[in-house]
Amino acid sequence: MYTWDYFVQELVNGLTLGSVYALIALGYSMVYGILKLLNFAHGEVYMIGAFIGYGVLTVSGGAVDPMFPIWLLISFMFIAAMIGSGLLGVVIERFAYRPLRNAPRIAPLISALGVSFFLQNTALLLFSADFRSYDTFSLDNGTLFTHGIHFGPLNISLIRIIVIVTTAALMVGLALFVSRTRLGKAMRATAYDREAAAMMGIDVDRVIVITFFIGSALAGAAGVMVGLVFQRVYHFMGFVAGLKGFTAAVVGGIGSIPGAMLGGIFIGLAEAFSQGYISTRFYDLIVFGILIVVLIVRPTGLLGKADIKKV
Amino acid sequence: MKKALVLTLIVAAVAATGASAVTKGSAPTASAAGAATTCTSGPIGFMGPITGPVAFLGKEQLNWAKFSVESFNKANGTAFTLLQGDTQLNPKLALTVGTKFTANASLLVTTGPAGSQEVIAVGPLFKRKTMPYISASATNATLTQGKYPTFSRVVGSDKAQGRSDGLFMVNKLKAKKVVIIDDQEAYSTGLAASATAVLKANKVSVTRKSVNQKVTDFSSIVTSISDDTNVVFLPWQVAANGQLFAQQMQEQGKTAKIFGSDGLDSGDFTIKGAYVSSFARDIHGLPGTARVIAAYNKKYGTKWSTFGPPSYVSVQVAATAYKAACSDGKATRGELLKNIRAVKIPHSILGITISFDKHGDVPAAKFYVSQIQADGSHKLVG
Amino acid sequence: MTDQPRIGVDSWVAEVEERREAGRVRQAFERIPRSARFGAFIAAAAVVPLLSDNEYVIRVGVDTLIFGLLALGLNVVVGFAGLLDLGYVAFYGFGAYSFALLSSDKFGLHWPAEASLPVIVLAAAVTGLLLGLPSRRLLGDYLAIVTLFFGQAFVTFVTNGDRVTLLGHSGPFDLTSGPNGISGLDPLNFFGAEVQSVQGFFYVSLITLAVVMIVLHLAAESRTGRAWKALREDPLAAEVMSIPVNRLKLLAFAFGAGVAGVTGAISAAVDGAVFPDSYDIPILITVYAMVILGGAGSLSGVVLGAITINVSLEVLRDANQARWLFYSVILITLVAKLRPWPKLVAVLASLVAFGYAFHALVAAVWPAGTRGQAAGGDVIGRAVQDWVIRPEHHATLIGNYAFVALIAAVLALTLMRGVWRTVFLVPTLYLAAFVWENRLDFEPSVTRLIILGALLIVLMNARPQGLLGTARVEIG
């Protein structure tokens, strides 16, 4: 168990998980930064993204004999899921959060809980409780799994490499978007001070819609990735992943984009190493313990800024 | 005035629903005390995981149960009905369904539940209310050791399954190093324990691990399986988990053989070259089953495996006992329990004689090991 | 309409104004002293087990009382003190598991109820205090996260607690029997008298409910209660007024946890067993829905919310009764919301006419579209046979698409105004009936959860104070 390849294998497991959590955490952080709202329904958006990917796969003839070459198929799945999830996020914002923008903080939180529960069970109604499988194993005769880096006892499958690399690309893209474009600047301004941004002529509503769209699209991408690597898609998957993405966002500093990325990777690695070295059953508790410790020692998270309230 | 109208409507609606609920609840009591002709038109309960993580086999069990009731009614001129309760393999839901069933005075017998942990959950309640229940798939050994006097089953006990699985691994697979991973439920830990005992007695090195049924990623635990392991034994209930586990093993280049118990004997688990044991064999090709199979396929389709036929037999036993009890015009639960234990079906569609010992087990029940072939079919190997 | 917060009015004034605006019935009702109303309620509840000898119906009553207790406890945390506690059901589970460990064959302990219950209340309260400690400094959202995690941690712990490594104990130790739960619990045993029957459970729960309501009422009227209210309305101002905010938060947690703990113990005794996933998110959402519907902050409100929701959920289990409920709710909502009455009559008439016309049309063009089976087949089911469309084949698939279409239609409806809204209401209602008859009525266990989620969303948007809560006020 204490061999170097065991360590690297767990490292890769951790990075794969961490990529997924980072993408989900980004959505939470971005929305919280702008609206100071914890979007509980975010996990469900991720779940719908995974189902959309599954839908595209089925429509294209299924994993065993798809109509398109594998690279095209996967790209379609990603694009469809990202657009679909993004739109869903926008709809949720418009109807469940916007009317409550001036209500006391507890109201949109409860509304978010309601949306989360509603979406989970709508998915249960529409798709039934059966697990759907992306059956990635059958795609192209399993090349995604059997190819990859094989170095002595080490076996890193291609699909995990794809996930890690794609996530890195998306995160770099987001960082560039936020720092270099006008819209990104508008997002940062709105997150800093909504009223002042409105006074400077920024269309706050539009910025919020775009934030939700991007955050949800990233979650949708995460959903497809999980479907490809872990192959299991079911109505309840959003809850657990949402919780972990949550933790990641909080640990990294909620409201901070680099914080969400860091937090995601951190939580992913923590989970993998806990499972591998400590306990295969209590690793969830260990992750929770990390959250508590971080909140006690550094309440604003690793990269968060202290929120100074003016009275 | 408007508010008064709304209030009256609400009260009326509540009263109507309340009245219908209450009368519906007490109606069965009236009919149970009714004439002799209604004795053979009583309900037979069915508790199974119709939805949930193993809905696959729950629906199969349900369809075969329905088929069994229909066939029995046609052959015997009775009019039994099937009353369904969905337990989703969840012991709490099983208890809820069990409470509903025992409160229904006209329900004298039920088949199921499917999972051993569910049987344990409803045990005390069914014992208190003397409700006989016949499971078609609960195999934990402790269920027939006296704690559940009203329980019977038409399949074998895990003590036997664990032993036969362990011996298969030793003799046919020549295993020297085995990893056993249980899923924490009663069924799984029982099997794991009996298999461990046999393996250890044969000088095989056994490592025990444990995961929860709800885990969706097994990468880390797969990583921890050492490369010189011969066999990984998965006495799991959820076949989809087994499938994922096996795929992740292939992903990480682990070459150990996978051996699954009857939980993995389902359409969700299709790993080429893996072994599964099951408490029933594929009844295709057994003498005398062709007609039954054809009739079933016509009505319910051809997608079924080994979970359906035991369900058929359990309903058959229940209906036979019920009909016998109705010979004097009325039946009680205690009467049915006695009759169930006295049932004898010499040529059941499972290929064995169904008769019960005083604990509720079928002594003739066996376990079968098969290997999954390239085309997905199961080939009997032991 | 009192669902918008009113600027510049404080809550006492808002209450008085609401009372004055209320109709004569409400005023007459309010004139009855509180204690008399309370007594009447308890007396009415006590009569319920005598109305039916069907055990299952009484069992539903017991469950309702238990939910009422849970709602009361949550009300202290959310309604009185304004803290969003998402791990509340963990205390419920804690109480249940403690009872299971103290009064079963598991460790051979068989404490009588008069010993175990007070211990459990105390232990739960202390646990609530401990949870509150790291949360003192946390703002609302962080508190929600931490409590949510605590709830999940509890479920994970009891699910995996069958192999706990304790120091000084060789090998793993079975604390909670893992996912199988602990069964074979002793019945409640008060000073030698065992409570075995469902009626007994009912009265035990009712007495507990009455006691808890009285205690909480006294707490709400006391200085502590007023301090909680101040904390809820504006924590910063409260702190400035030298109210010990942190201590109050801890106290609220402890109270809520204590109530949940005793409820858990009673619930475990009634079931005779405890299972890990009975204390997870769906129960949390259900209790939240009850508190929100009834009105956070109002004791009678949350109990009313508990009764309404639990009875509705039970009714939804059976297809025929569910249909009664569905159509009654639609009718009542229409009557309550559509003014003036000519509009109401117009909508109802056109809905009925539209239905029959559409049905006739479909029957003529595509006969298989109307021959499907209804779930259950009683009076209403047969009455609407010619009104609603039931396709014979692919009902599930069409129903699914229709469900998505219905969601879109309802959302679009919220965007419309005036005449268009009324006109569009008719086909939307018909579509809702279609979805109900073809899809939702067949799957009661999922439908009830969908309705709960939708209820939370709608309540927050339309009437955040629920049935009996007071409207929230914002200063400036």
Tab-separated table of N, CA and C in Angstrom, chain C residues 333-379:
chain	number	residue	atom	x	y	z
C	333	THR	N	-58.306	26.788	-4.741
C	333	THR	CA	-57.396	27.867	-5.136
C	333	THR	C	-58.085	28.835	-6.085
C	334	LEU	N	-58.820	28.278	-7.036
C	334	LEU	CA	-59.517	29.144	-7.980
C	334	LEU	C	-60.514	30.044	-7.249
C	335	VAL	N	-61.288	29.429	-6.342
C	335	VAL	CA	-62.293	30.218	-5.630
C	335	VAL	C	-61.621	31.307	-4.804
C	336	ALA	N	-60.505	30.971	-4.199
C	336	ALA	CA	-59.861	31.946	-3.314
C	336	ALA	C	-59.171	33.062	-4.081
C	337	LYS	N	-58.664	32.721	-5.280
C	337	LYS	CA	-57.800	33.702	-5.912
C	337	LYS	C	-58.460	34.512	-7.022
C	338	LEU	N	-59.529	33.974	-7.584
C	338	LEU	CA	-60.111	34.694	-8.707
C	338	LEU	C	-61.225	35.608	-8.221
C	339	ARG	N	-60.995	36.884	-8.407
C	339	ARG	CA	-62.063	37.831	-8.054
C	339	ARG	C	-62.307	38.730	-9.234
C	340	PRO	N	-63.404	39.245	-9.516
C	340	PRO	CA	-64.666	38.995	-8.815
C	340	PRO	C	-65.320	37.714	-9.296
C	341	TRP	N	-66.440	37.371	-8.725
C	341	TRP	CA	-66.984	36.042	-8.968
C	341	TRP	C	-67.421	35.795	-10.405
C	342	PRO	N	-67.797	36.787	-11.196
C	342	PRO	CA	-68.103	36.460	-12.588
C	342	PRO	C	-66.896	35.846	-13.297
C	343	LYS	N	-65.715	36.361	-12.948
C	343	LYS	CA	-64.499	35.826	-13.570
C	343	LYS	C	-64.339	34.356	-13.223
C	344	LEU	N	-64.590	34.052	-11.951
C	344	LEU	CA	-64.443	32.671	-11.482
C	344	LEU	C	-65.366	31.753	-12.257
C	345	VAL	N	-66.629	32.167	-12.361
C	345	VAL	CA	-67.610	31.347	-13.068
C	345	VAL	C	-67.191	31.166	-14.517
C	346	ALA	N	-66.699	32.258	-15.124
C	346	ALA	CA	-66.289	32.178	-16.538
C	346	ALA	C	-65.163	31.161	-16.699
C	347	VAL	N	-64.175	31.248	-15.815
C	347	VAL	CA	-63.033	30.319	-15.946
C	347	VAL	C	-63.480	28.875	-15.765
C	348	LEU	N	-64.278	28.632	-14.735
C	348	LEU	CA	-64.713	27.249	-14.477
C	348	LEU	C	-65.523	26.710	-15.645
C	349	ALA	N	-66.449	27.556	-16.126
C	349	ALA	CA	-67.309	27.099	-17.225
C	349	ALA	C	-66.464	26.803	-18.457
C	350	SER	N	-65.556	27.733	-18.789
C	350	SER	CA	-64.780	27.505	-20.012
C	350	SER	C	-63.847	26.317	-19.837
C	351	LEU	N	-63.384	26.071	-18.612
C	351	LEU	CA	-62.513	24.915	-18.384
C	351	LEU	C	-63.261	23.629	-18.677
C	352	VAL	N	-64.461	23.529	-18.128
C	352	VAL	CA	-65.262	22.320	-18.351
C	352	VAL	C	-65.569	22.162	-19.830
C	353	ALA	N	-66.001	23.281	-20.452
C	353	ALA	CA	-66.377	23.211	-21.869
C	353	ALA	C	-65.168	22.836	-22.718
C	354	PHE	N	-64.059	23.508	-22.469
C	354	PHE	CA	-62.830	23.233	-23.214
C	354	PHE	C	-62.481	21.762	-23.125
C	355	GLY	N	-62.575	21.223	-21.902
C	355	GLY	CA	-62.222	19.825	-21.704
C	355	GLY	C	-63.077	18.905	-22.556
C	356	TYR	N	-64.380	19.087	-22.443
C	356	TYR	CA	-65.269	18.199	-23.193
C	356	TYR	C	-65.034	18.331	-24.686
C	357	ALA	N	-64.868	19.584	-25.134
C	357	ALA	CA	-64.676	19.806	-26.568
C	357	ALA	C	-63.397	19.118	-27.034
C	358	PHE	N	-62.331	19.346	-26.289
C	358	PHE	CA	-61.039	18.779	-26.666
C	358	PHE	C	-61.103	17.262	-26.673
C	359	HIS	N	-61.774	16.743	-25.676
C	359	HIS	CA	-61.880	15.282	-25.563
C	359	HIS	C	-62.638	14.709	-26.746
C	360	ALA	N	-63.746	15.387	-27.095
C	360	ALA	CA	-64.522	14.913	-28.232
C	360	ALA	C	-63.681	14.957	-29.491
C	361	LEU	N	-62.932	16.026	-29.647
C	361	LEU	CA	-62.092	16.189	-30.827
C	361	LEU	C	-61.079	15.052	-30.920
C	362	VAL	N	-60.391	14.829	-29.812
C	362	VAL	CA	-59.364	13.786	-29.830
C	362	VAL	C	-59.994	12.416	-30.056
C	363	ALA	N	-61.147	12.187	-29.447
C	363	ALA	CA	-61.810	10.884	-29.617
C	363	ALA	C	-62.158	10.649	-31.065
C	364	ALA	N	-62.529	11.733	-31.753
C	364	ALA	CA	-62.903	11.579	-33.155
C	364	ALA	C	-61.674	11.314	-34.020
C	365	VAL	N	-60.605	12.034	-33.723
C	365	VAL	CA	-59.437	11.963	-34.609
C	365	VAL	C	-58.556	10.748	-34.300
C	366	TRP	N	-58.425	10.447	-33.000
C	366	TRP	CA	-57.465	9.413	-32.616
C	366	TRP	C	-58.044	8.630	-31.452
C	367	PRO	N	-58.842	7.633	-31.714
C	367	PRO	CA	-59.598	6.963	-30.663
C	367	PRO	C	-58.724	6.369	-29.558
C	368	ALA	N	-57.561	5.891	-29.939
C	368	ALA	CA	-56.720	5.278	-28.912
C	368	ALA	C	-56.245	6.294	-27.897
C	369	GLY	N	-56.511	7.535	-28.209
C	369	GLY	CA	-56.058	8.553	-27.274
C	369	GLY	C	-56.956	8.687	-26.059
C	370	THR	N	-58.068	8.016	-26.059
C	370	THR	CA	-58.978	8.242	-24.942
C	370	THR	C	-59.391	6.970	-24.235
C	371	ARG	N	-58.718	5.900	-24.559
C	371	ARG	CA	-59.222	4.644	-23.976
C	371	ARG	C	-58.361	4.155	-22.824
C	372	GLY	N	-57.452	4.986	-22.369
C	372	GLY	CA	-56.518	4.501	-21.367
C	372	GLY	C	-57.165	4.217	-20.023
C	373	GLN	N	-56.382	3.606	-19.148
C	373	GLN	CA	-56.874	3.243	-17.835
C	373	GLN	C	-56.620	4.353	-16.848
C	374	ALA	N	-57.537	4.535	-15.948
C	374	ALA	CA	-57.306	5.488	-14.862
C	374	ALA	C	-56.684	4.736	-13.699
C	375	ALA	N	-55.940	5.412	-12.897
C	375	ALA	CA	-55.419	4.787	-11.679
C	375	ALA	C	-56.557	4.750	-10.680
C	376	GLY	N	-56.963	3.550	-10.299
C	376	GLY	CA	-58.134	3.488	-9.408
C	376	GLY	C	-59.356	3.867	-10.207
C	377	GLY	N	-60.530	3.575	-9.778
C	377	GLY	CA	-61.669	3.891	-10.647
C	377	GLY	C	-62.917	4.277	-9.920
C	378	ASP	N	-62.829	5.205	-9.032
C	378	ASP	CA	-64.053	5.508	-8.288
C	378	ASP	C	-64.788	6.679	-8.920
C	379	VAL	N	-65.649	7.257	-8.121
C	379	VAL	CA	-66.609	8.252	-8.630
C	379	VAL	C	-65.992	9.321	-9.512
